[in-house]
Amino acid sequence: SLLVSAEGALRLCGFKFAPWDTPIIIWNAEEDKLLDTAESLHETDPHSLWVPRAGAEIPWARDEKINQDGHRGPELEIEGERQPFRVAFLGDSSTFGWMVSEEQTFSARTAAALDSEGVPTEYLNAGVIGYSLAQGLSRYREFVRAYRPDVVVIGFGVVNEHLNAPGQESDRLKAQRLEVDETRTGRTVRWFRDSLRIAHFASWLRFQRMGGEAAVRKSLREAKRKDVSGLEEVGKHSYEGTRRVSLSEYSDLIDELVSAIRLDGARAVLLSMPRKLSAEERSPILVEYSNSTMLAGERLGIPALDIRSLMRSYS
């Protein structure tokens, strides 16, 4: 056939052209170097970008490690006997417990408070350092729901969502690309793309249509420029670059996560998480994420606790 003849001709000519793809920056340049090393607290994940690495030591907590199930805190049974009440906590470093022991995390303290009130409670600390709500939705689907919690406490929107997206790709877009690469279809496509010279030729044609090496390098330089310039502008409402999770996407993701929790027969609770006043002075857009959390509670008819305002009342 024509395709077989073309493949043979390209091989006889010695034609090769490595397929070109924009590299995915998983987290950021520094963290990406550490992911999957033996010393790293995290490892890459095709669904959530990164997850806690089972058995990894928690640097600031003496003799404490990520358990073998891949989360902080006590291991829980997925099947069989369980306490009558189980609460899962989704969030970022505030939920995970940055620089505090496990007993000091608010998930552990919530369970202890319920126990003291006569409500035996198991808790699942599913918080992950650096997480955005987009990753939280994936964390629920791929990890938390298997534990069949009665209540899921959602604490996002502190700071990670508004940040400049490295490589100008949102968290959700990155995860979608990684998920496709990990499917059987994705692996098959990669094999054909890497092995067949016709695929090499098609990639070369695409490369030329994009303007060749000079244009591609210019595009990468522009993305890096936006990454750097975004560090100063990202906190403003006028920021024109790509955030890890945009405000509109943040609202949609809350709806999607709460819907998934409800379909699984559990209840959702939203937390408007606290942050430093100085952070909001530097990045006024952060207040909009807090407002979006509270508005979602009203819209969806679920509890939304304004921890941000409560903490400020003590100051």
PDB file of C-alpha atoms in Angstrom:
ATOM      1  CA  SER A   1       0.000   0.000   0.000  1.00  0.00           C
ATOM      2  CA  LEU A   2       0.941   3.638  -0.280  1.00  0.00           C
ATOM      3  CA  LEU A   3       1.544   3.975   3.475  1.00  0.00           C
ATOM      4  CA  VAL A   4       3.826   0.924   3.549  1.00  0.00           C
ATOM      5  CA  SER A   5       5.765   2.252   0.566  1.00  0.00           C
ATOM      6  CA  ALA A   6       6.101   5.671   2.187  1.00  0.00           C
ATOM      7  CA  GLU A   7       7.315   4.110   5.436  1.00  0.00           C
ATOM      8  CA  GLY A   8       9.889   2.045   3.535  1.00  0.00           C
ATOM      9  CA  ALA A   9      11.101   5.037   1.528  1.00  0.00           C
ATOM     10  CA  LEU A  10      11.547   7.169   4.632  1.00  0.00           C
ATOM     11  CA  ARG A  11      13.519   4.398   6.330  1.00  0.00           C
ATOM     12  CA  LEU A  12      15.749   3.933   3.258  1.00  0.00           C
ATOM     13  CA  CYS A  13      16.448   7.667   3.281  1.00  0.00           C
ATOM     14  CA  GLY A  14      17.316   7.477   6.971  1.00  0.00           C
ATOM     15  CA  PHE A  15      14.674  10.077   7.825  1.00  0.00           C
ATOM     16  CA  LYS A  16      14.150  10.648  11.546  1.00  0.00           C
ATOM     17  CA  PHE A  17      12.525  13.466  13.448  1.00  0.00           C
ATOM     18  CA  ALA A  18      11.927  13.127  17.170  1.00  0.00           C
ATOM     19  CA  PRO A  19       8.309  14.096  17.872  1.00  0.00           C
ATOM     20  CA  TRP A  20       8.182  17.474  19.589  1.00  0.00           C
ATOM     21  CA  ASP A  21       5.974  18.217  22.573  1.00  0.00           C
ATOM     22  CA  THR A  22       5.833  21.089  25.021  1.00  0.00           C
ATOM     23  CA  PRO A  23       7.249  19.689  28.264  1.00  0.00           C
ATOM     24  CA  ILE A  24       4.825  19.543  31.183  1.00  0.00           C
ATOM     25  CA  ILE A  25       5.944  21.377  34.319  1.00  0.00           C
ATOM     26  CA  ILE A  26       4.290  19.260  36.997  1.00  0.00           C
ATOM     27  CA  TRP A  27       4.648  21.590  39.996  1.00  0.00           C
ATOM     28  CA  ASN A  28       7.503  24.039  39.474  1.00  0.00           C
ATOM     29  CA  ALA A  29      11.118  23.887  38.335  1.00  0.00           C
ATOM     30  CA  GLU A  30      12.522  23.203  41.808  1.00  0.00           C
ATOM     31  CA  GLU A  31       9.944  20.704  43.050  1.00  0.00           C
ATOM     32  CA  ASP A  32       9.962  18.802  39.747  1.00  0.00           C
ATOM     33  CA  LYS A  33      13.657  18.008  40.293  1.00  0.00           C
ATOM     34  CA  LEU A  34      12.834  16.398  43.644  1.00  0.00           C
ATOM     35  CA  LEU A  35       9.690  14.464  42.740  1.00  0.00           C
ATOM     36  CA  ASP A  36      10.177  10.701  42.819  1.00  0.00           C
ATOM     37  CA  THR A  37      13.562  10.899  44.529  1.00  0.00           C
ATOM     38  CA  ALA A  38      13.986   8.802  47.658  1.00  0.00           C
ATOM     39  CA  GLU A  39      14.169  11.947  49.813  1.00  0.00           C
ATOM     40  CA  SER A  40      11.021  13.548  48.401  1.00  0.00           C
ATOM     41  CA  LEU A  41       7.833  13.852  50.425  1.00  0.00           C
ATOM     42  CA  HIS A  42       5.872  13.499  47.170  1.00  0.00           C
ATOM     43  CA  GLU A  43       5.796  11.487  43.971  1.00  0.00           C
ATOM     44  CA  THR A  44       4.249  12.197  40.581  1.00  0.00           C
ATOM     45  CA  ASP A  45       0.721  11.009  39.900  1.00  0.00           C
ATOM     46  CA  PRO A  46      -1.019  10.853  36.501  1.00  0.00           C
ATOM     47  CA  HIS A  47      -4.349  12.032  37.931  1.00  0.00           C
ATOM     48  CA  SER A  48      -3.477  14.591  40.616  1.00  0.00           C
ATOM     49  CA  LEU A  49       0.014  15.654  39.359  1.00  0.00           C
ATOM     50  CA  TRP A  50       1.608  14.691  42.701  1.00  0.00           C
ATOM     51  CA  VAL A  51       0.638  12.817  45.868  1.00  0.00           C
ATOM     52  CA  PRO A  52       2.337  12.047  49.208  1.00  0.00           C
ATOM     53  CA  ARG A  53       4.847   9.224  48.817  1.00  0.00           C
ATOM     54  CA  ALA A  54       4.060   6.214  51.011  1.00  0.00           C
ATOM     55  CA  GLY A  55       6.729   5.775  53.671  1.00  0.00           C
ATOM     56  CA  ALA A  56       8.246   9.249  53.197  1.00  0.00           C
ATOM     57  CA  GLU A  57       9.453  10.958  56.349  1.00  0.00           C
ATOM     58  CA  ILE A  58       7.722  14.209  57.320  1.00  0.00           C
ATOM     59  CA  PRO A  59      10.750  16.502  57.844  1.00  0.00           C
ATOM     60  CA  TRP A  60       9.420  18.620  60.714  1.00  0.00           C
ATOM     61  CA  ALA A  61       7.606  15.835  62.610  1.00  0.00           C
ATOM     62  CA  ARG A  62       9.886  13.514  64.595  1.00  0.00           C
ATOM     63  CA  ASP A  63       9.422   9.822  63.811  1.00  0.00           C
ATOM     64  CA  GLU A  64       6.403  10.544  61.618  1.00  0.00           C
ATOM     65  CA  LYS A  65       5.952   9.215  58.077  1.00  0.00           C
ATOM     66  CA  ILE A  66       3.345   9.132  55.350  1.00  0.00           C
ATOM     67  CA  ASN A  67       1.512   5.878  55.972  1.00  0.00           C
ATOM     68  CA  GLN A  68       1.460   3.000  53.500  1.00  0.00           C
ATOM     69  CA  ASP A  69      -1.944   4.056  52.160  1.00  0.00           C
ATOM     70  CA  GLY A  70      -0.456   7.362  50.993  1.00  0.00           C
ATOM     71  CA  HIS A  71      -1.824   9.910  53.468  1.00  0.00           C
ATOM     72  CA  ARG A  72      -0.935  11.456  56.795  1.00  0.00           C
ATOM     73  CA  GLY A  73      -2.501  10.086  59.965  1.00  0.00           C
ATOM     74  CA  PRO A  74      -3.913   6.703  60.959  1.00  0.00           C
ATOM     75  CA  GLU A  75      -4.546   4.042  58.340  1.00  0.00           C
ATOM     76  CA  LEU A  76      -8.227   3.255  57.801  1.00  0.00           C
ATOM     77  CA  GLU A  77     -10.057   0.156  56.642  1.00  0.00           C
ATOM     78  CA  ILE A  78     -11.635   0.499  53.219  1.00  0.00           C
ATOM     79  CA  GLU A  79     -13.680  -2.672  53.596  1.00  0.00           C
ATOM     80  CA  GLY A  80     -15.068  -4.381  56.669  1.00  0.00           C
ATOM     81  CA  GLU A  81     -15.466  -2.956  60.175  1.00  0.00           C
ATOM     82  CA  ARG A  82     -15.380   0.810  60.621  1.00  0.00           C
ATOM     83  CA  GLN A  83     -16.494   3.453  63.071  1.00  0.00           C
ATOM     84  CA  PRO A  84     -20.075   4.668  62.627  1.00  0.00           C
ATOM     85  CA  PHE A  85     -18.875   8.144  61.623  1.00  0.00           C
ATOM     86  CA  ARG A  86     -16.019   8.921  59.207  1.00  0.00           C
ATOM     87  CA  VAL A  87     -14.891  12.383  58.096  1.00  0.00           C
ATOM     88  CA  ALA A  88     -12.483  13.080  55.222  1.00  0.00           C
ATOM     89  CA  PHE A  89     -10.577  16.354  54.963  1.00  0.00           C
ATOM     90  CA  LEU A  90      -9.523  17.681  51.550  1.00  0.00           C
ATOM     91  CA  GLY A  91      -7.190  20.649  51.246  1.00  0.00           C
ATOM     92  CA  ASP A  92      -3.667  21.957  50.837  1.00  0.00           C
ATOM     93  CA  SER A  93      -0.789  22.418  53.309  1.00  0.00           C
ATOM     94  CA  SER A  94      -3.179  23.953  55.866  1.00  0.00           C
ATOM     95  CA  THR A  95      -5.068  20.658  55.952  1.00  0.00           C
ATOM     96  CA  PHE A  96      -1.997  18.435  55.660  1.00  0.00           C
ATOM     97  CA  GLY A  97      -0.501  20.244  58.647  1.00  0.00           C
ATOM     98  CA  TRP A  98       2.487  22.303  57.568  1.00  0.00           C
ATOM     99  CA  MET A  99       5.097  22.465  60.377  1.00  0.00           C
ATOM    100  CA  VAL A 100       2.856  20.843  63.000  1.00  0.00           C
ATOM    101  CA  SER A 101       2.533  17.299  64.305  1.00  0.00           C
ATOM    102  CA  GLU A 102      -0.336  15.092  63.207  1.00  0.00           C
ATOM    103  CA  GLU A 103      -2.066  15.533  66.580  1.00  0.00           C
ATOM    104  CA  GLN A 104      -2.084  19.300  65.981  1.00  0.00           C
ATOM    105  CA  THR A 105      -3.748  19.159  62.557  1.00  0.00           C
ATOM    106  CA  PHE A 106      -7.314  20.413  62.511  1.00  0.00           C
ATOM    107  CA  SER A 107      -8.517  17.091  61.120  1.00  0.00           C
ATOM    108  CA  ALA A 108      -7.139  15.229  64.149  1.00  0.00           C
ATOM    109  CA  ARG A 109      -8.448  17.869  66.553  1.00  0.00           C
ATOM    110  CA  THR A 110     -11.902  17.785  64.958  1.00  0.00           C
ATOM    111  CA  ALA A 111     -12.091  14.020  65.422  1.00  0.00           C
ATOM    112  CA  ALA A 112     -10.899  14.353  69.033  1.00  0.00           C
ATOM    113  CA  ALA A 113     -13.554  16.992  69.731  1.00  0.00           C
ATOM    114  CA  LEU A 114     -16.292  14.776  68.304  1.00  0.00           C
ATOM    115  CA  ASP A 115     -15.039  11.814  70.346  1.00  0.00           C
ATOM    116  CA  SER A 116     -15.213  13.931  73.504  1.00  0.00           C
ATOM    117  CA  GLU A 117     -18.838  14.744  72.681  1.00  0.00           C
ATOM    118  CA  GLY A 118     -19.725  11.075  72.470  1.00  0.00           C
ATOM    119  CA  VAL A 119     -19.478  10.722  68.668  1.00  0.00           C
ATOM    120  CA  PRO A 120     -16.814   8.073  67.883  1.00  0.00           C
ATOM    121  CA  THR A 121     -15.121   9.402  64.753  1.00  0.00           C
ATOM    122  CA  GLU A 122     -12.553   8.192  62.243  1.00  0.00           C
ATOM    123  CA  TYR A 123     -10.807  10.824  60.167  1.00  0.00           C
ATOM    124  CA  LEU A 124      -8.940  10.781  56.875  1.00  0.00           C
ATOM    125  CA  ASN A 125      -6.405  13.549  56.406  1.00  0.00           C
ATOM    126  CA  ALA A 126      -6.283  13.725  52.592  1.00  0.00           C
ATOM    127  CA  GLY A 127      -4.651  17.165  52.485  1.00  0.00           C
ATOM    128  CA  VAL A 128      -1.610  17.580  50.218  1.00  0.00           C
ATOM    129  CA  ILE A 129       0.976  20.353  50.258  1.00  0.00           C
ATOM    130  CA  GLY A 130       0.677  22.720  47.292  1.00  0.00           C
ATOM    131  CA  TYR A 131      -2.708  21.416  46.145  1.00  0.00           C
ATOM    132  CA  SER A 132      -5.311  23.408  44.247  1.00  0.00           C
ATOM    133  CA  LEU A 133      -9.030  22.639  44.084  1.00  0.00           C
ATOM    134  CA  ALA A 134      -8.526  21.009  40.665  1.00  0.00           C
ATOM    135  CA  GLN A 135      -6.177  18.499  42.290  1.00  0.00           C
ATOM    136  CA  GLY A 136      -8.557  18.146  45.228  1.00  0.00           C
ATOM    137  CA  LEU A 137     -11.340  16.980  42.909  1.00  0.00           C
ATOM    138  CA  SER A 138      -9.023  14.330  41.464  1.00  0.00           C
ATOM    139  CA  ARG A 139      -7.831  13.361  44.956  1.00  0.00           C
ATOM    140  CA  TYR A 140     -11.435  12.756  45.962  1.00  0.00           C
ATOM    141  CA  ARG A 141     -12.251  10.639  42.909  1.00  0.00           C
ATOM    142  CA  GLU A 142      -9.058   8.603  42.848  1.00  0.00           C
ATOM    143  CA  PHE A 143      -8.423   8.200  46.565  1.00  0.00           C
ATOM    144  CA  VAL A 144     -10.930   9.517  49.109  1.00  0.00           C
ATOM    145  CA  ARG A 145     -14.214   8.093  47.819  1.00  0.00           C
ATOM    146  CA  ALA A 146     -12.986   4.502  48.316  1.00  0.00           C
ATOM    147  CA  TYR A 147     -13.067   5.143  52.092  1.00  0.00           C
ATOM    148  CA  ARG A 148     -16.806   5.967  51.935  1.00  0.00           C
ATOM    149  CA  PRO A 149     -16.729   8.985  54.258  1.00  0.00           C
ATOM    150  CA  ASP A 150     -19.941  10.300  55.793  1.00  0.00           C
ATOM    151  CA  VAL A 151     -18.741  13.901  55.550  1.00  0.00           C
ATOM    152  CA  VAL A 152     -16.110  15.537  53.324  1.00  0.00           C
ATOM    153  CA  VAL A 153     -14.640  18.829  54.562  1.00  0.00           C
ATOM    154  CA  ILE A 154     -13.291  20.973  51.693  1.00  0.00           C
ATOM    155  CA  GLY A 155     -10.658  23.618  52.457  1.00  0.00           C
ATOM    156  CA  PHE A 156      -9.198  25.250  49.333  1.00  0.00           C
ATOM    157  CA  GLY A 157      -8.808  28.747  47.888  1.00  0.00           C
ATOM    158  CA  VAL A 158      -6.100  29.919  50.305  1.00  0.00           C
ATOM    159  CA  VAL A 159      -3.368  30.810  47.838  1.00  0.00           C
ATOM    160  CA  ASN A 160      -2.444  28.033  45.385  1.00  0.00           C
ATOM    161  CA  GLU A 161      -5.326  28.532  42.949  1.00  0.00           C
ATOM    162  CA  HIS A 162      -4.506  32.125  42.058  1.00  0.00           C
ATOM    163  CA  LEU A 163      -0.827  31.490  41.356  1.00  0.00           C
ATOM    164  CA  ASN A 164       0.717  31.814  37.933  1.00  0.00           C
ATOM    165  CA  ALA A 165       0.542  28.451  36.126  1.00  0.00           C
ATOM    166  CA  PRO A 166       4.090  27.319  35.182  1.00  0.00           C
ATOM    167  CA  GLY A 167       4.232  26.814  31.436  1.00  0.00           C
ATOM    168  CA  GLN A 168       0.915  28.712  31.190  1.00  0.00           C
ATOM    169  CA  GLU A 169      -1.092  25.489  31.569  1.00  0.00           C
ATOM    170  CA  SER A 170      -3.777  25.229  34.235  1.00  0.00           C
ATOM    171  CA  ASP A 171      -3.639  22.355  36.735  1.00  0.00           C
ATOM    172  CA  ARG A 172      -6.607  20.661  35.133  1.00  0.00           C
ATOM    173  CA  LEU A 173      -5.121  20.824  31.624  1.00  0.00           C
ATOM    174  CA  LYS A 174      -1.838  19.347  32.871  1.00  0.00           C
ATOM    175  CA  ALA A 175      -3.649  16.502  34.594  1.00  0.00           C
ATOM    176  CA  GLN A 176      -5.692  15.781  31.472  1.00  0.00           C
ATOM    177  CA  ARG A 177      -2.507  15.531  29.401  1.00  0.00           C
ATOM    178  CA  LEU A 178      -0.890  13.184  31.911  1.00  0.00           C
ATOM    179  CA  GLU A 179      -4.006  11.008  32.172  1.00  0.00           C
ATOM    180  CA  VAL A 180      -4.157  10.574  28.390  1.00  0.00           C
ATOM    181  CA  ASP A 181      -0.467   9.616  28.320  1.00  0.00           C
ATOM    182  CA  GLU A 182      -1.070   6.897  30.929  1.00  0.00           C
ATOM    183  CA  THR A 183      -4.000   5.186  29.186  1.00  0.00           C
ATOM    184  CA  ARG A 184      -3.514   2.131  26.958  1.00  0.00           C
ATOM    185  CA  THR A 185      -4.549   4.260  23.999  1.00  0.00           C
ATOM    186  CA  GLY A 186      -2.050   6.926  24.987  1.00  0.00           C
ATOM    187  CA  ARG A 187       0.777   4.396  25.272  1.00  0.00           C
ATOM    188  CA  THR A 188      -0.180   2.889  21.895  1.00  0.00           C
ATOM    189  CA  VAL A 189      -0.205   6.303  20.245  1.00  0.00           C
ATOM    190  CA  ARG A 190       3.217   7.042  21.769  1.00  0.00           C
ATOM    191  CA  TRP A 191       4.597   3.795  20.388  1.00  0.00           C
ATOM    192  CA  PHE A 192       3.337   4.520  16.866  1.00  0.00           C
ATOM    193  CA  ARG A 193       4.521   8.107  17.088  1.00  0.00           C
ATOM    194  CA  ASP A 194       8.003   7.081  18.214  1.00  0.00           C
ATOM    195  CA  SER A 195       8.394   4.035  15.949  1.00  0.00           C
ATOM    196  CA  LEU A 196       6.849   4.922  12.577  1.00  0.00           C
ATOM    197  CA  ARG A 197       8.787   7.200  10.245  1.00  0.00           C
ATOM    198  CA  ILE A 198       5.496   8.398   8.736  1.00  0.00           C
ATOM    199  CA  ALA A 199       4.614   9.702  12.200  1.00  0.00           C
ATOM    200  CA  HIS A 200       8.046  11.344  12.319  1.00  0.00           C
ATOM    201  CA  PHE A 201       7.337  12.992   8.959  1.00  0.00           C
ATOM    202  CA  ALA A 202       3.911  14.220  10.145  1.00  0.00           C
ATOM    203  CA  SER A 203       5.542  15.670  13.259  1.00  0.00           C
ATOM    204  CA  TRP A 204       8.164  17.388  11.092  1.00  0.00           C
ATOM    205  CA  LEU A 205       5.434  18.944   8.924  1.00  0.00           C
ATOM    206  CA  ARG A 206       3.631  20.192  12.042  1.00  0.00           C
ATOM    207  CA  PHE A 207       6.904  21.563  13.366  1.00  0.00           C
ATOM    208  CA  GLN A 208       7.481  23.466  10.131  1.00  0.00           C
ATOM    209  CA  ARG A 209       3.938  24.869  10.091  1.00  0.00           C
ATOM    210  CA  MET A 210       4.622  26.248  13.577  1.00  0.00           C
ATOM    211  CA  GLY A 211       7.554  28.153  12.160  1.00  0.00           C
ATOM    212  CA  GLY A 212      10.395  25.745  12.827  1.00  0.00           C
ATOM    213  CA  GLU A 213      12.931  25.791  15.638  1.00  0.00           C
ATOM    214  CA  ALA A 214      13.175  29.583  15.857  1.00  0.00           C
ATOM    215  CA  ALA A 215       9.412  29.972  16.341  1.00  0.00           C
ATOM    216  CA  VAL A 216       9.217  27.161  18.894  1.00  0.00           C
ATOM    217  CA  ARG A 217      12.083  28.607  20.917  1.00  0.00           C
ATOM    218  CA  LYS A 218      10.400  32.011  20.794  1.00  0.00           C
ATOM    219  CA  SER A 219       7.165  30.463  22.056  1.00  0.00           C
ATOM    220  CA  LEU A 220       8.959  28.768  24.952  1.00  0.00           C
ATOM    221  CA  ARG A 221      10.784  32.003  25.816  1.00  0.00           C
ATOM    222  CA  GLU A 222       7.460  33.853  25.841  1.00  0.00           C
ATOM    223  CA  ALA A 223       5.931  31.264  28.176  1.00  0.00           C
ATOM    224  CA  LYS A 224       8.916  31.586  30.517  1.00  0.00           C
ATOM    225  CA  ARG A 225       8.659  35.393  30.351  1.00  0.00           C
ATOM    226  CA  LYS A 226       5.009  35.196  31.377  1.00  0.00           C
ATOM    227  CA  ASP A 227       5.943  32.852  34.204  1.00  0.00           C
ATOM    228  CA  VAL A 228       8.443  35.385  35.560  1.00  0.00           C
ATOM    229  CA  SER A 229       6.376  38.525  34.945  1.00  0.00           C
ATOM    230  CA  GLY A 230       3.356  36.821  36.456  1.00  0.00           C
ATOM    231  CA  LEU A 231       5.093  36.673  39.823  1.00  0.00           C
ATOM    232  CA  GLU A 232       4.554  40.424  40.188  1.00  0.00           C
ATOM    233  CA  GLU A 233       1.167  40.749  38.498  1.00  0.00           C
ATOM    234  CA  VAL A 234      -0.595  37.521  39.437  1.00  0.00           C
ATOM    235  CA  GLY A 235      -2.212  38.908  42.586  1.00  0.00           C
ATOM    236  CA  LYS A 236      -4.011  41.645  40.704  1.00  0.00           C
ATOM    237  CA  HIS A 237      -7.475  41.407  39.190  1.00  0.00           C
ATOM    238  CA  SER A 238      -5.997  42.614  35.891  1.00  0.00           C
ATOM    239  CA  TYR A 239      -3.560  39.705  35.524  1.00  0.00           C
ATOM    240  CA  GLU A 240      -3.784  38.417  31.935  1.00  0.00           C
ATOM    241  CA  GLY A 241      -1.773  35.212  32.258  1.00  0.00           C
ATOM    242  CA  THR A 242      -2.959  31.728  33.166  1.00  0.00           C
ATOM    243  CA  ARG A 243      -3.663  30.930  36.808  1.00  0.00           C
ATOM    244  CA  ARG A 244      -3.446  27.420  38.196  1.00  0.00           C
ATOM    245  CA  VAL A 245      -7.215  27.647  38.734  1.00  0.00           C
ATOM    246  CA  SER A 246      -9.098  30.699  37.453  1.00  0.00           C
ATOM    247  CA  LEU A 247     -11.896  32.247  39.518  1.00  0.00           C
ATOM    248  CA  SER A 248     -14.606  30.981  37.172  1.00  0.00           C
ATOM    249  CA  GLU A 249     -13.081  27.499  37.125  1.00  0.00           C
ATOM    250  CA  TYR A 250     -12.835  27.548  40.922  1.00  0.00           C
ATOM    251  CA  SER A 251     -16.595  28.017  41.220  1.00  0.00           C
ATOM    252  CA  ASP A 252     -17.297  25.273  38.666  1.00  0.00           C
ATOM    253  CA  LEU A 253     -14.940  22.862  40.420  1.00  0.00           C
ATOM    254  CA  ILE A 254     -16.710  23.348  43.759  1.00  0.00           C
ATOM    255  CA  ASP A 255     -19.998  22.447  42.069  1.00  0.00           C
ATOM    256  CA  GLU A 256     -18.414  19.382  40.463  1.00  0.00           C
ATOM    257  CA  LEU A 257     -16.796  18.176  43.693  1.00  0.00           C
ATOM    258  CA  VAL A 258     -19.919  18.658  45.818  1.00  0.00           C
ATOM    259  CA  SER A 259     -22.004  16.857  43.178  1.00  0.00           C
ATOM    260  CA  ALA A 260     -19.613  13.878  43.250  1.00  0.00           C
ATOM    261  CA  ILE A 261     -19.712  13.763  47.063  1.00  0.00           C
ATOM    262  CA  ARG A 262     -23.522  13.842  47.082  1.00  0.00           C
ATOM    263  CA  LEU A 263     -23.766  11.082  44.488  1.00  0.00           C
ATOM    264  CA  ASP A 264     -21.631   8.931  46.776  1.00  0.00           C
ATOM    265  CA  GLY A 265     -24.125   9.462  49.605  1.00  0.00           C
ATOM    266  CA  ALA A 266     -21.947  11.787  51.714  1.00  0.00           C
ATOM    267  CA  ARG A 267     -22.330  15.373  52.889  1.00  0.00           C
ATOM    268  CA  ALA A 268     -19.993  18.230  51.959  1.00  0.00           C
ATOM    269  CA  VAL A 269     -18.830  21.084  54.178  1.00  0.00           C
ATOM    270  CA  LEU A 270     -16.960  24.099  52.766  1.00  0.00           C
ATOM    271  CA  LEU A 271     -14.315  26.064  54.650  1.00  0.00           C
ATOM    272  CA  SER A 272     -13.279  29.585  53.732  1.00  0.00           C
ATOM    273  CA  MET A 273      -9.716  29.155  54.942  1.00  0.00           C
ATOM    274  CA  PRO A 274      -7.688  31.822  56.782  1.00  0.00           C
ATOM    275  CA  ARG A 275      -4.613  33.537  55.398  1.00  0.00           C
ATOM    276  CA  LYS A 276      -2.283  36.353  56.417  1.00  0.00           C
ATOM    277  CA  LEU A 277      -3.491  39.931  55.972  1.00  0.00           C
ATOM    278  CA  SER A 278      -0.224  40.724  54.193  1.00  0.00           C
ATOM    279  CA  ALA A 279      -1.033  38.105  51.536  1.00  0.00           C
ATOM    280  CA  GLU A 280      -4.306  39.822  50.690  1.00  0.00           C
ATOM    281  CA  GLU A 281      -2.608  43.218  50.603  1.00  0.00           C
ATOM    282  CA  ARG A 282      -0.137  41.891  48.033  1.00  0.00           C
ATOM    283  CA  SER A 283      -2.726  39.841  46.156  1.00  0.00           C
ATOM    284  CA  PRO A 284      -6.237  41.336  46.408  1.00  0.00           C
ATOM    285  CA  ILE A 285      -7.616  38.666  44.042  1.00  0.00           C
ATOM    286  CA  LEU A 286      -7.385  36.195  46.938  1.00  0.00           C
ATOM    287  CA  VAL A 287     -10.422  37.758  48.606  1.00  0.00           C
ATOM    288  CA  GLU A 288     -12.489  36.791  45.550  1.00  0.00           C
ATOM    289  CA  TYR A 289     -11.651  33.123  46.054  1.00  0.00           C
ATOM    290  CA  SER A 290     -12.813  33.360  49.673  1.00  0.00           C
ATOM    291  CA  ASN A 291     -16.029  35.062  48.571  1.00  0.00           C
ATOM    292  CA  SER A 292     -16.564  32.387  45.922  1.00  0.00           C
ATOM    293  CA  THR A 293     -16.344  29.686  48.594  1.00  0.00           C
ATOM    294  CA  MET A 294     -19.029  31.316  50.739  1.00  0.00           C
ATOM    295  CA  LEU A 295     -21.279  31.977  47.741  1.00  0.00           C
ATOM    296  CA  ALA A 296     -20.987  28.316  46.740  1.00  0.00           C
ATOM    297  CA  GLY A 297     -22.312  27.304  50.139  1.00  0.00           C
ATOM    298  CA  GLU A 298     -25.409  29.448  49.613  1.00  0.00           C
ATOM    299  CA  ARG A 299     -25.848  28.294  46.026  1.00  0.00           C
ATOM    300  CA  LEU A 300     -25.527  24.599  46.843  1.00  0.00           C
ATOM    301  CA  GLY A 301     -27.330  24.681  50.180  1.00  0.00           C
ATOM    302  CA  ILE A 302     -24.453  23.211  52.198  1.00  0.00           C
ATOM    303  CA  PRO A 303     -22.607  24.420  55.317  1.00  0.00           C
ATOM    304  CA  ALA A 304     -19.898  26.975  54.520  1.00  0.00           C
ATOM    305  CA  LEU A 305     -17.827  28.048  57.511  1.00  0.00           C
ATOM    306  CA  ASP A 306     -16.063  31.419  57.291  1.00  0.00           C
ATOM    307  CA  ILE A 307     -12.886  30.473  59.180  1.00  0.00           C
ATOM    308  CA  ARG A 308     -11.098  33.438  57.585  1.00  0.00           C
ATOM    309  CA  SER A 309     -13.359  35.964  59.338  1.00  0.00           C
ATOM    310  CA  LEU A 310     -13.457  33.931  62.548  1.00  0.00           C
ATOM    311  CA  MET A 311      -9.651  33.921  62.859  1.00  0.00           C
ATOM    312  CA  ARG A 312      -9.522  37.661  62.283  1.00  0.00           C
ATOM    313  CA  SER A 313     -11.977  38.280  65.107  1.00  0.00           C
ATOM    314  CA  TYR A 314      -9.337  36.957  67.511  1.00  0.00           C
ATOM    315  CA  SER A 315      -6.733  39.441  66.292  1.00  0.00           C
TER     316      SER A 315
END
